[in-house]
Coordinates of C-alpha atoms in Angstrom, one line a residue:
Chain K
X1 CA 48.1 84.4 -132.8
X2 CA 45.5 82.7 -130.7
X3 CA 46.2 79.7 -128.4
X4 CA 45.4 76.1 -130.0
X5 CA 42.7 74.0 -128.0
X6 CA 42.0 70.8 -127.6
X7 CA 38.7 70.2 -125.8
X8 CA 38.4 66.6 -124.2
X9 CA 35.2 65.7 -122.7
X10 CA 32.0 63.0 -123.1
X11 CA 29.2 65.4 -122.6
X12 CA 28.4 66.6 -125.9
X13 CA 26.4 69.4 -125.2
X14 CA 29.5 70.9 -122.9
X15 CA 31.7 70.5 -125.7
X16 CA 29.3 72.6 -127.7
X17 CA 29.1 75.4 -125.5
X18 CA 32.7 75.4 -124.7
X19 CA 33.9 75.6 -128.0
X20 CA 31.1 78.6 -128.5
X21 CA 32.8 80.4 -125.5
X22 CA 36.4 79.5 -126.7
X23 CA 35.9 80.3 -130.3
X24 CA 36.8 84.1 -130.2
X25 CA 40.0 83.9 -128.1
X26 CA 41.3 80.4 -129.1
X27 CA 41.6 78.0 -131.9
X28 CA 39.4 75.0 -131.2
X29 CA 41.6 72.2 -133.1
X30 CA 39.7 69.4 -132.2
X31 CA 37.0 67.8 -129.6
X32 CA 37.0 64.1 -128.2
X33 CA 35.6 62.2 -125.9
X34 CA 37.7 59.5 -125.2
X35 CA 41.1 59.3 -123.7
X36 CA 42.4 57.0 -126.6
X37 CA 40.9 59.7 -128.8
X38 CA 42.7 62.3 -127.2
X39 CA 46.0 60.6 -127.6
X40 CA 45.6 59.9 -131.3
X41 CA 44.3 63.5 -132.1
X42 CA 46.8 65.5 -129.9
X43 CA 49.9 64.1 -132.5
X44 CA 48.1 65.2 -135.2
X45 CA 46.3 68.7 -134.1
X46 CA 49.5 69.6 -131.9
X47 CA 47.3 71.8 -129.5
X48 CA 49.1 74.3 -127.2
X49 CA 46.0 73.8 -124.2
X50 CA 44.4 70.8 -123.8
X51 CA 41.2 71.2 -122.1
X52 CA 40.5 67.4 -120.3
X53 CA 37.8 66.2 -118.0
X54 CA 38.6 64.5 -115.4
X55 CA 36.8 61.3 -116.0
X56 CA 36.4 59.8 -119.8
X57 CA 34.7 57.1 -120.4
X58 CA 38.1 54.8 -121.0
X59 CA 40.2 56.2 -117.8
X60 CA 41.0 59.0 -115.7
X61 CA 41.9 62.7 -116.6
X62 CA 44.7 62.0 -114.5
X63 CA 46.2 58.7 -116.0
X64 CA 46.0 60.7 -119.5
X65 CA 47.5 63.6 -118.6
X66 CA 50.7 61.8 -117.8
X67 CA 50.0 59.8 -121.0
X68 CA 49.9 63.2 -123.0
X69 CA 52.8 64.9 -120.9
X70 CA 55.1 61.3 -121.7
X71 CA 54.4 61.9 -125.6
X72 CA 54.1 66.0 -126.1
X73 CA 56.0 67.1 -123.1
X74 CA 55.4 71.0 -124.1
X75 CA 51.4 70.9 -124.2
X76 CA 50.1 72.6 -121.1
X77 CA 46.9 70.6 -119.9
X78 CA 43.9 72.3 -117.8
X79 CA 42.0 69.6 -116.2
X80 CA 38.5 70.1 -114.9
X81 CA 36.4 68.0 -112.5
X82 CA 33.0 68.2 -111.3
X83 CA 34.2 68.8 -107.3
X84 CA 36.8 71.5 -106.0
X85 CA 38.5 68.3 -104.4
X86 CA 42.3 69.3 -102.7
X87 CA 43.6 65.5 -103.1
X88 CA 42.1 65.5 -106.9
X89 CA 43.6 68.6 -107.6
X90 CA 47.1 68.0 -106.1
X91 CA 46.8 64.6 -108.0
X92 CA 46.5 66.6 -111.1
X93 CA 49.3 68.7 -110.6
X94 CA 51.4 65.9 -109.8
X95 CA 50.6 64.3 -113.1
X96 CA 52.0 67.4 -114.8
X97 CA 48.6 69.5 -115.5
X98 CA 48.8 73.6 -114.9
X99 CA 45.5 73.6 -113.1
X100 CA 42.6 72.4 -111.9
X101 CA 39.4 74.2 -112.1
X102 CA 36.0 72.8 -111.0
X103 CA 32.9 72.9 -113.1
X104 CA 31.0 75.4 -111.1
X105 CA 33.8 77.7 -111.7
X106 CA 34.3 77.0 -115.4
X107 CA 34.0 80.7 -115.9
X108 CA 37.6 81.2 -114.9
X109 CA 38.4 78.7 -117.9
X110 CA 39.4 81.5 -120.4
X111 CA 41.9 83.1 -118.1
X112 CA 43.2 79.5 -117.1
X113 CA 44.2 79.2 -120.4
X114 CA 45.2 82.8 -120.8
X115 CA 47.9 81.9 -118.1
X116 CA 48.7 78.7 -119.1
X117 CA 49.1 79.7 -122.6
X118 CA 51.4 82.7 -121.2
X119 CA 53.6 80.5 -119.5
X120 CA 54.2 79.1 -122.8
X121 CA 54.9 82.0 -124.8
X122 CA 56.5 84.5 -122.5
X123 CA 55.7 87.1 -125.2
X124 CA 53.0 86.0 -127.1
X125 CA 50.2 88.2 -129.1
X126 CA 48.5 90.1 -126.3
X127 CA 45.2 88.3 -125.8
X128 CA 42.0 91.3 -125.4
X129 CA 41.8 91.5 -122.0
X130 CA 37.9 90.5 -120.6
X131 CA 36.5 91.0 -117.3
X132 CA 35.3 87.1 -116.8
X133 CA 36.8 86.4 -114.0
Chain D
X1 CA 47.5 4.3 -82.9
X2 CA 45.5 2.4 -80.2
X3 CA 42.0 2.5 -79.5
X4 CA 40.3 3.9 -76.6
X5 CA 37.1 2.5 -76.6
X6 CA 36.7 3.4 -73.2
X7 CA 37.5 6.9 -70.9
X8 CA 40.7 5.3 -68.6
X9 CA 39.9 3.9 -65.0
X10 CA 39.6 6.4 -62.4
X11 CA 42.5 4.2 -60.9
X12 CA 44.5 5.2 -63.9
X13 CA 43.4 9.1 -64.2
X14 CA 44.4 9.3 -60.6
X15 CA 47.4 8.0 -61.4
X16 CA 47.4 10.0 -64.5
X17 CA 46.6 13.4 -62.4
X18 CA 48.8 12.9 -60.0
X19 CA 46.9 11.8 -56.8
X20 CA 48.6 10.8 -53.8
X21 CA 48.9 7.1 -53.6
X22 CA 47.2 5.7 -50.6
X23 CA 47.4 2.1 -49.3
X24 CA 44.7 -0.5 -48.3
X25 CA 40.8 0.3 -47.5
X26 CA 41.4 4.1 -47.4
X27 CA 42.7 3.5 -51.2
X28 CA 39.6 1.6 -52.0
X29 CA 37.9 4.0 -50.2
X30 CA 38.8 7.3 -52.0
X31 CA 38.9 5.2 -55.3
X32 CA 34.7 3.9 -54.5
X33 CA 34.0 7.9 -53.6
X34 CA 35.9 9.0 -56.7
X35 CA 34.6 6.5 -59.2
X36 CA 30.9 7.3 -57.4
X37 CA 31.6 11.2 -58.4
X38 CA 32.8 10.5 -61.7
X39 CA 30.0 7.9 -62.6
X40 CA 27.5 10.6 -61.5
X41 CA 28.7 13.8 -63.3
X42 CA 29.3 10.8 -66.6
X43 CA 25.5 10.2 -66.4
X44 CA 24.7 13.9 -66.0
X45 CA 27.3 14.6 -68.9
X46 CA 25.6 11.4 -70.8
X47 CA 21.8 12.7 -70.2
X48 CA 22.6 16.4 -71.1
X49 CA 24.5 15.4 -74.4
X50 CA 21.3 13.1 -75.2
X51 CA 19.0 15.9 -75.5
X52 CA 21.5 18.1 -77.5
X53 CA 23.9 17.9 -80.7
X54 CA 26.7 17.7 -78.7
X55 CA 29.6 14.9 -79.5
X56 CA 32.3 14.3 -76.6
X57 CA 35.6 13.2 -77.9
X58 CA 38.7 12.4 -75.3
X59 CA 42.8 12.3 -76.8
X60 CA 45.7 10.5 -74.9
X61 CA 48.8 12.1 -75.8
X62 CA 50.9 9.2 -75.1
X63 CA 49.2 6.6 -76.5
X64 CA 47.7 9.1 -79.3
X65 CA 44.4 7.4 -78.5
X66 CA 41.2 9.1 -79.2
X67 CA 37.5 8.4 -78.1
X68 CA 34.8 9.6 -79.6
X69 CA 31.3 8.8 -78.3
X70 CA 28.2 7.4 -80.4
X71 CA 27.2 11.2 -80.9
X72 CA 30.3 13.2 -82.0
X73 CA 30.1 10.0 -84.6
X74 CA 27.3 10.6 -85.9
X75 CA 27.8 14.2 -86.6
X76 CA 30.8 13.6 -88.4
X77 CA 28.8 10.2 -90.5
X78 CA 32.1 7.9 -89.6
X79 CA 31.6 4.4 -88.5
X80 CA 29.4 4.2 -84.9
X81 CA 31.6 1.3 -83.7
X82 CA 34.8 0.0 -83.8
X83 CA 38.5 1.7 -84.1
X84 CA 38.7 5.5 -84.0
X85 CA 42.1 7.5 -85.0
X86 CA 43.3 10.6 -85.8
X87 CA 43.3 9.6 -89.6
X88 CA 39.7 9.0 -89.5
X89 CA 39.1 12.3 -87.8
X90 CA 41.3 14.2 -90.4
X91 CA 39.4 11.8 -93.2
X92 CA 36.0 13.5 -91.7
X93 CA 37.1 17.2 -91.6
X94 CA 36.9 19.4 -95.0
X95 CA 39.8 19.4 -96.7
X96 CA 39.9 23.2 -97.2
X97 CA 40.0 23.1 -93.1
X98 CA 42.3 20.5 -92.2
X99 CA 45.2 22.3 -92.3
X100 CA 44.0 24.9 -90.1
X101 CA 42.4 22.4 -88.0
X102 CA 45.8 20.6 -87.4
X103 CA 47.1 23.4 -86.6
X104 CA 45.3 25.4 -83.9
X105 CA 44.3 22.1 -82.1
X106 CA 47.9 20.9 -81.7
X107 CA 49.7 24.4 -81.3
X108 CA 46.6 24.8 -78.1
X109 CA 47.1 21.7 -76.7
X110 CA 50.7 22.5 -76.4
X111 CA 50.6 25.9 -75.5
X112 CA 48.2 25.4 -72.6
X113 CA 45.1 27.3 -74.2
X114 CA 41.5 26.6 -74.1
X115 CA 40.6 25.2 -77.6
X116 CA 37.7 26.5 -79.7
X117 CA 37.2 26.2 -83.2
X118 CA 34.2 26.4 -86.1
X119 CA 35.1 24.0 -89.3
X120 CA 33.3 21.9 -91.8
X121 CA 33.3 18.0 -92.1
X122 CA 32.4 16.8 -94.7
X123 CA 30.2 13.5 -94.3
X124 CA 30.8 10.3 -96.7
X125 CA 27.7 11.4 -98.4
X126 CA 29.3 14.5 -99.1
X127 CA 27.3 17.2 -97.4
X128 CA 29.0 19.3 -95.2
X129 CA 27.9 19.7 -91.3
X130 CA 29.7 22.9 -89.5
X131 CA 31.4 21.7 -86.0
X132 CA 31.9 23.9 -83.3
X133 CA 35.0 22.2 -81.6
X134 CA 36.2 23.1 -78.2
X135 CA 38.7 21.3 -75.6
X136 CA 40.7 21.8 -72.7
X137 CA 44.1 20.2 -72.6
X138 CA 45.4 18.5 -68.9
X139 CA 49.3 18.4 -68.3
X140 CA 52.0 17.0 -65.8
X141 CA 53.7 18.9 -63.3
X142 CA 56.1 19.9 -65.3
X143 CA 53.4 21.1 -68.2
X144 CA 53.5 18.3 -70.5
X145 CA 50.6 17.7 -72.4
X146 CA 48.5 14.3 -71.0
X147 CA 45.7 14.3 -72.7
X148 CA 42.5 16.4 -73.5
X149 CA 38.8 16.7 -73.4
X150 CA 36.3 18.0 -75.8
X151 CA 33.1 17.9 -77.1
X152 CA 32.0 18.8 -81.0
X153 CA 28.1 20.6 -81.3
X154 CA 26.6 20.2 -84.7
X155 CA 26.1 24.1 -85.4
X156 CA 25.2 23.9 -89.3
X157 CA 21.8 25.4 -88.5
X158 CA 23.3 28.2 -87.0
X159 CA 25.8 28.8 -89.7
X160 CA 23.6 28.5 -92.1
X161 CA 21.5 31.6 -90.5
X162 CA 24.4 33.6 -89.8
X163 CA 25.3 32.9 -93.3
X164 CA 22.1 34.6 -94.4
X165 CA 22.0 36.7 -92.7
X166 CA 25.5 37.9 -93.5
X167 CA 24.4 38.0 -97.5
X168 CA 21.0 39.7 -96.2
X169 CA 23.4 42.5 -94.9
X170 CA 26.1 42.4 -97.5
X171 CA 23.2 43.3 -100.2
X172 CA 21.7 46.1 -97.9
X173 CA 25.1 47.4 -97.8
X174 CA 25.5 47.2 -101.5
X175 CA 22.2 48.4 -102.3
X176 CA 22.5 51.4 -100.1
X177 CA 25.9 51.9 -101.7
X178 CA 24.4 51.2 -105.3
X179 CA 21.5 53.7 -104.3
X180 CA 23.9 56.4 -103.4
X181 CA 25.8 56.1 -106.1
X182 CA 22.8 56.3 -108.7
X183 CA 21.4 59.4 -107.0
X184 CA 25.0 61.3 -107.5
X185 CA 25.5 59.9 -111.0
X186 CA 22.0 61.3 -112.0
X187 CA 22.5 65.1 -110.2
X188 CA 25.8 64.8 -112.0
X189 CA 25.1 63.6 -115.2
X190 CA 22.3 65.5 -115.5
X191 CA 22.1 68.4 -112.9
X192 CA 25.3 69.6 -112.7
X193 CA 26.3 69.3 -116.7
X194 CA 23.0 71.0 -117.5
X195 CA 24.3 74.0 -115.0
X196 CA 27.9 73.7 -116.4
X197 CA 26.5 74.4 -119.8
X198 CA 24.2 77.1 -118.9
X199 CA 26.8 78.9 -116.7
X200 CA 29.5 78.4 -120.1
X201 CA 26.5 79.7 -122.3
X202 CA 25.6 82.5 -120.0
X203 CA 29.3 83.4 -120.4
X204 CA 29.5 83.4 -123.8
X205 CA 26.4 85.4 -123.9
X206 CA 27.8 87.9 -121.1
X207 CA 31.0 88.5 -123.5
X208 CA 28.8 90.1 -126.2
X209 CA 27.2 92.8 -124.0
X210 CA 27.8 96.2 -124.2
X211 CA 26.1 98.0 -122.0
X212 CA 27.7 97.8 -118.4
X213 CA 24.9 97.7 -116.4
X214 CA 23.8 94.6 -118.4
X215 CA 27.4 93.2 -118.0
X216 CA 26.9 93.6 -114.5
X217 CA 23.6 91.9 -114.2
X218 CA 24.8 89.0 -116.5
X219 CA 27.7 88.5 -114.0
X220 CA 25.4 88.8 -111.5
X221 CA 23.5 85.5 -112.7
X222 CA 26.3 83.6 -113.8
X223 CA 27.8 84.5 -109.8
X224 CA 24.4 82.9 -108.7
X225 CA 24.6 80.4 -111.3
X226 CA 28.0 79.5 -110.0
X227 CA 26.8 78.6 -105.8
X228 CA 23.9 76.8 -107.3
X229 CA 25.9 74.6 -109.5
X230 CA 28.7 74.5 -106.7
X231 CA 25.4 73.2 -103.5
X232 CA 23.9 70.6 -106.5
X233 CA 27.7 69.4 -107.0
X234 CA 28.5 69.0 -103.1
X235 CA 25.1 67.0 -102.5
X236 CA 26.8 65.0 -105.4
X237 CA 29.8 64.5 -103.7
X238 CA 28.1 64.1 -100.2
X239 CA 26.6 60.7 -101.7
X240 CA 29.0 59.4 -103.2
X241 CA 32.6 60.0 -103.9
X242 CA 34.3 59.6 -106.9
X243 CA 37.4 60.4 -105.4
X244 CA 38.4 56.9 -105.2
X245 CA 37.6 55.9 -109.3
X246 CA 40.0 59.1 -110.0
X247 CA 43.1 58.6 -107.5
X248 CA 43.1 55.2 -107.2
X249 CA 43.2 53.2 -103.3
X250 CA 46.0 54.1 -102.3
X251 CA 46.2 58.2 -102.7
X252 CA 42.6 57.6 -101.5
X253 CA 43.4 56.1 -98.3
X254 CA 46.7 58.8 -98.1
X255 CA 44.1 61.8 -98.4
X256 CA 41.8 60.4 -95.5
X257 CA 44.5 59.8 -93.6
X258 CA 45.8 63.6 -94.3
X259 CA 41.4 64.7 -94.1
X260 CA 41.1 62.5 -90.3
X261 CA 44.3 63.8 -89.1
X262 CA 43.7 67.5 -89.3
X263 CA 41.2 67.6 -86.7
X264 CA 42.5 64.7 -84.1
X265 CA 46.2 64.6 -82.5
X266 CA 46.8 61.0 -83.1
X267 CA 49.4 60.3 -85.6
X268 CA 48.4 58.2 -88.8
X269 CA 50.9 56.1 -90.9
X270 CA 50.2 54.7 -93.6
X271 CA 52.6 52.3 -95.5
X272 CA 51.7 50.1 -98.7
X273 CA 53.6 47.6 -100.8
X274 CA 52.8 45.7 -103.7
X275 CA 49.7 47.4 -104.6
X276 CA 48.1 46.7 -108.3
X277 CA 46.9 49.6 -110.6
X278 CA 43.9 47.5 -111.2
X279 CA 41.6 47.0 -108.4
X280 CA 38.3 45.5 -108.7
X281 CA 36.1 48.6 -107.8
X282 CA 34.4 47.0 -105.3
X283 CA 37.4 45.3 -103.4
X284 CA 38.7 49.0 -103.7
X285 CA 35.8 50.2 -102.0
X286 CA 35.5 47.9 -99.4
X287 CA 39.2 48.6 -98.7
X288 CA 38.3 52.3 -98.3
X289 CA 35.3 52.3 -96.6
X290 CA 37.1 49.5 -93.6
X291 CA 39.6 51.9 -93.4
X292 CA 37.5 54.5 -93.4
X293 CA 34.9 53.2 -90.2
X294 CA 38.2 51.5 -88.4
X295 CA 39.7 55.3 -88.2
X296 CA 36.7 56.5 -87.5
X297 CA 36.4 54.3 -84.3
X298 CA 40.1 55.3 -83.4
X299 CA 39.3 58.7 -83.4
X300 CA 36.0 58.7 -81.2
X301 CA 36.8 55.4 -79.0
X302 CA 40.8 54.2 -78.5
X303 CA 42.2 57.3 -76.7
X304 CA 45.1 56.3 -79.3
X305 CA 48.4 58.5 -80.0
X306 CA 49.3 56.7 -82.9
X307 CA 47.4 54.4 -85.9
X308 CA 49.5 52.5 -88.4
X309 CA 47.8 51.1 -91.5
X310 CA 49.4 48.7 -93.5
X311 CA 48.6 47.8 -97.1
X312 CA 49.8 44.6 -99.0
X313 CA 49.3 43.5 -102.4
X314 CA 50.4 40.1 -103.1
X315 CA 48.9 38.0 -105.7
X316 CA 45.6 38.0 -106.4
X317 CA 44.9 39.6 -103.1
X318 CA 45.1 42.7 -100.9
X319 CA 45.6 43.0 -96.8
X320 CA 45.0 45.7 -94.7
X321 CA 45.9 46.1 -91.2
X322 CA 44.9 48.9 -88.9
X323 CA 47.0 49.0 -85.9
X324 CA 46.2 51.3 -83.0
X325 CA 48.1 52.1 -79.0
X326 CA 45.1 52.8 -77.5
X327 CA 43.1 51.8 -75.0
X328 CA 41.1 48.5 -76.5
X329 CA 37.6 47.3 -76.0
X330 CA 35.5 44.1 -75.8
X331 CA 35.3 42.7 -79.5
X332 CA 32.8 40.4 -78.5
X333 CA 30.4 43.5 -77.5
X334 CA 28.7 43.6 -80.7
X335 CA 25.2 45.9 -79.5
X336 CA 27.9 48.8 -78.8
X337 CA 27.8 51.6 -81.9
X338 CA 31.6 49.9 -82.1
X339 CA 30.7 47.0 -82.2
X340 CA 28.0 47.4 -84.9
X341 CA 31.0 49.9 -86.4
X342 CA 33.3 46.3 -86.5
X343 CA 30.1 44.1 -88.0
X344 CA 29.6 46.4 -90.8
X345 CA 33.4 46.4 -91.8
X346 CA 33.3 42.8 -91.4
X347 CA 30.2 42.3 -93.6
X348 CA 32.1 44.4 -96.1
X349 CA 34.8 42.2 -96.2
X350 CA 33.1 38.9 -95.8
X351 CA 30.5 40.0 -98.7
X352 CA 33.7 39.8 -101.2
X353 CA 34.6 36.3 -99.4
X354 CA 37.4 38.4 -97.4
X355 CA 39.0 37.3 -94.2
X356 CA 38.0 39.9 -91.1
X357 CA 39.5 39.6 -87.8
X358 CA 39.8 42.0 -85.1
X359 CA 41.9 41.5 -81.6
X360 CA 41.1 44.1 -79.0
X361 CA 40.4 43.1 -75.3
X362 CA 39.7 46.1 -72.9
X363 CA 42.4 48.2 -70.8
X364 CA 44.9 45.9 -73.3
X365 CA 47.1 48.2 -75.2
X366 CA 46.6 48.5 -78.8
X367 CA 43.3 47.2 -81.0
X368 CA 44.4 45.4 -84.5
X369 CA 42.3 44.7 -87.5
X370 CA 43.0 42.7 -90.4
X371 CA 41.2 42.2 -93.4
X372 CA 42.7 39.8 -96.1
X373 CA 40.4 40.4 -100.0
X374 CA 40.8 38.2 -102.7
X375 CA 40.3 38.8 -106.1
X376 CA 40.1 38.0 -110.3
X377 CA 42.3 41.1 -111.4
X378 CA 40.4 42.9 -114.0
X379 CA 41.4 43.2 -117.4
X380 CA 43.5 46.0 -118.8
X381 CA 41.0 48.5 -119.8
X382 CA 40.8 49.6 -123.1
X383 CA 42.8 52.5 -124.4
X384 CA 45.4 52.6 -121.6
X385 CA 44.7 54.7 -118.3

């Protein structure tokens, strides 16, 4: 069993090479680029991980992370922004995400999720273990 | 409301002042002298207003008389002869600045305090002059208010450059801030997505090699990949923050607070009320970056243990107050790098048709700003957030 994503993000071409990266490990579900998209599609895909940038075109990562957490309280949410920013980042926890990584370390994505998704499922399918941190 | 065509007789003022009475030729006497002194330093008064824009106005408190002379008419456009009152005077001034125009010249008369004051009267033509009032109250013995003596300057030119000048600055500020902001958006719409997708590429790629010594030079790359992306990101940042789009003004102004306090010993407190989710960006900004140069001046310049700022929201409209113990310093000193500090947070407020004021006087305790935005609030946008 492989960890559902959701990938939310407006940059097309990061969406592309995400889901690429993801595609082994996890189940891309679905990819949006707007917040009101996210909210509409993560009723219907029911992701485990929601991948969200922090800015979308209609609102903050942060105001739709405590959308998503109001309506599917069990989704675990990893945000990432462009800057490694403390306040940003504890603003992001407060609104209920797991983490915050930064987009010049998007390499520790996988194993972001790999914890996130573990957190969930105390004994889930042991994920292949990769040296990409 | 009697007229006073005329300033009193000095027989009168003397009385008026409290002179000593004296009997027969030594009263006529001092009175010729005194009348001689006055009559001089009138003409003097008389020939220096000729040459200027300056008005002279006199008010009798008793008899709620006022005089204005044949100048401070004709900047105001009322009659040039005949009765003058208070009504006509309040008739002349904008009606936007009565109120505060009632106000500060009656609460200084009373109160003993020099008056000065910049409105707009508004002529029966309808254009608008800007008067630059000031007065100086006279009292009894026992400090009640007799009468008191001004004189108005016509100082619309003046205004009018300082205006210009204001908006000259307001857009350099805006510009620069406009600049800034383009030059991140494009190194990180375009630099640093470009490296996020190579580094997520060069990953994916990594994961399908075998051979270690090829893992290790892949992770190598994407390790160098990583500090490039991370400088092109923080020149980004350096230019322009979009801290205060994501949190919002408030946890904006609470993590500079947190950020200034780290390195100083001064204690910051910050309290807010009534603040809307929706903040026109620019109001937010301007917000931000007073606070922002109004700390910055605590720290390097007020010797301060403790800074309390203040946030309200009421409606339609924000104030901020910075309150400081320290040491104070000449507001008026405007050449000083505070001073140019206090112009630029002024401009930033004035530029959104804010309110600035700052009181500080030197060796004073304590230096206070207050900044008072108004504003449309924006509509909800769409899709929540």
């Amino acid at each position: 069993m492989r960890p559902r994503v959701l990938l939310a993000d407006d940059h097309l071409p990061l969406l592309t090479a995400l889901k690429r990266l993801l595609q082994g490990e996890c189940e891309v579900v679905a990819c949006v680029a707007t917040v009101a998209d996210l909210l509409q599609h993560v009723l219907v895909c029911r992701p485990d991980v929601v991948v969200l940038d922090i800015k979308l075109p209609d609102g903050t990562g942060i105001d739709a992370c405590r959308q998503l957490k109001a309506v599917v309280p069990d989704v675990a949410v990893i945000m990432f922004s462009a800057m490694d920013d403390p306040d940003i980042r504890a603003a992001a926890l407060e609104a209920g995400a797991e983490d915050l990584i930064s987009k010049h370390t998007i390499h520790t994505l996988l194993s972001a999720i790999r914890d996130a998704w573990a957190r969930k499922n105390p004994m889930p399918d042991p994920l292949p273990e990769r040296s990409d941190r | 409301m009697r007229v006073e065509d005329t300033p009193m007789s000095s027989r009168k003022l003397g009385r008026e002042l409290g002179v000593p009475h004296l009997a027969g030729k030594a009263a006529k006497r001092a009175v010729a002298s005194l009348e001689e002194a006055l009559l001089t330093r009138e003409e003097w008064l008389r020939l220096a207003a000729q040459g200027s824009q300056m008005g002279l106005w006199y008010w009798h408190e008793r008899t709620q008389g006022l005089f204005w002379d044949k100048k401070a008419r004709e900047i105001f456009g009322v009659h040039l002869d005949g009765e003058m009152t208070l009504e006509t005077f309040y008739g002349a001034v904008h009606p936007d600045d009565l109120p505060r125009v009632k106000h500060v010249w009656r609460s200084q008369l009373e109160s003993g305090t020099p008056y000065e004051l910049d409105y707009r009267a508004r002529r029966p033509d309808g254009s608008i002059r800007w008067i630059n009032a000031r007065g100086r109250g006279y009292y009894s013995k026992s400090g009640r208010p007799l009468y008191m003596i001004g004189v108005v300057f016509d100082v619309t030119e003046r205004k009018e450059v300082e205006l210009q000048r204001l908006q000259f600055s307001g857009r350099l500020l805006k510009a620069q801030d406009q600049e800034r902001n383009r030059l991140a958006q494009e190194i990180h719409d375009d630099f640093c997505q470009r490296f996020t997708v190579l580094a997520v590429k060069l990953q994916t790629l990594a994961g399908t090699i075998e051979r270690t010594d090829e893992q290790a030079l892949a992770k190598e790359l994407l390790g160098e990949f990583t500090e490039l992306g991370s400088e092109i990101q923080s020149l980004s940042h350096r230019l322009h923050s979009s801290q205060l789009e994501i949190l919002g003004l408030v946890a904006s102004l609470n993590a500079l607070r947190t950020n200034i306090a780290k390195d100083s010993d001064i204690r910051f407190e910050l309290d807010h009320a009534n603040i809307p989710d929706q903040i026109p960006a620019d109001v937010a900004l301007a917000f931000f970056r007073i606070t922002q140069e109004a700390l910055r001046n605590v720290v390097k310049h007020s010797g301060a243990s403790k800074v309390e700022i203040c946030l309200k929201g009421d409606v339609g409209k924000i104030s901020l107050t910075v309150f400081d113990n320290g040491r104070g310093f000449n507001a008026e000193r405007r050449g000083t790098s505070q001073g140019i500090g206090m112009l630029s947070m002024e401009e930033r407020a004035r530029m959104l048709g804010g309110q600035f004021r700052v009181q500080s006087r030197p060796s004073v305790e304590g230096t206070r700003v207050d900044v008072t935005i108004e504003f449309k609030q924006p509509q909800q946008i769409l899709g929540g957030a």
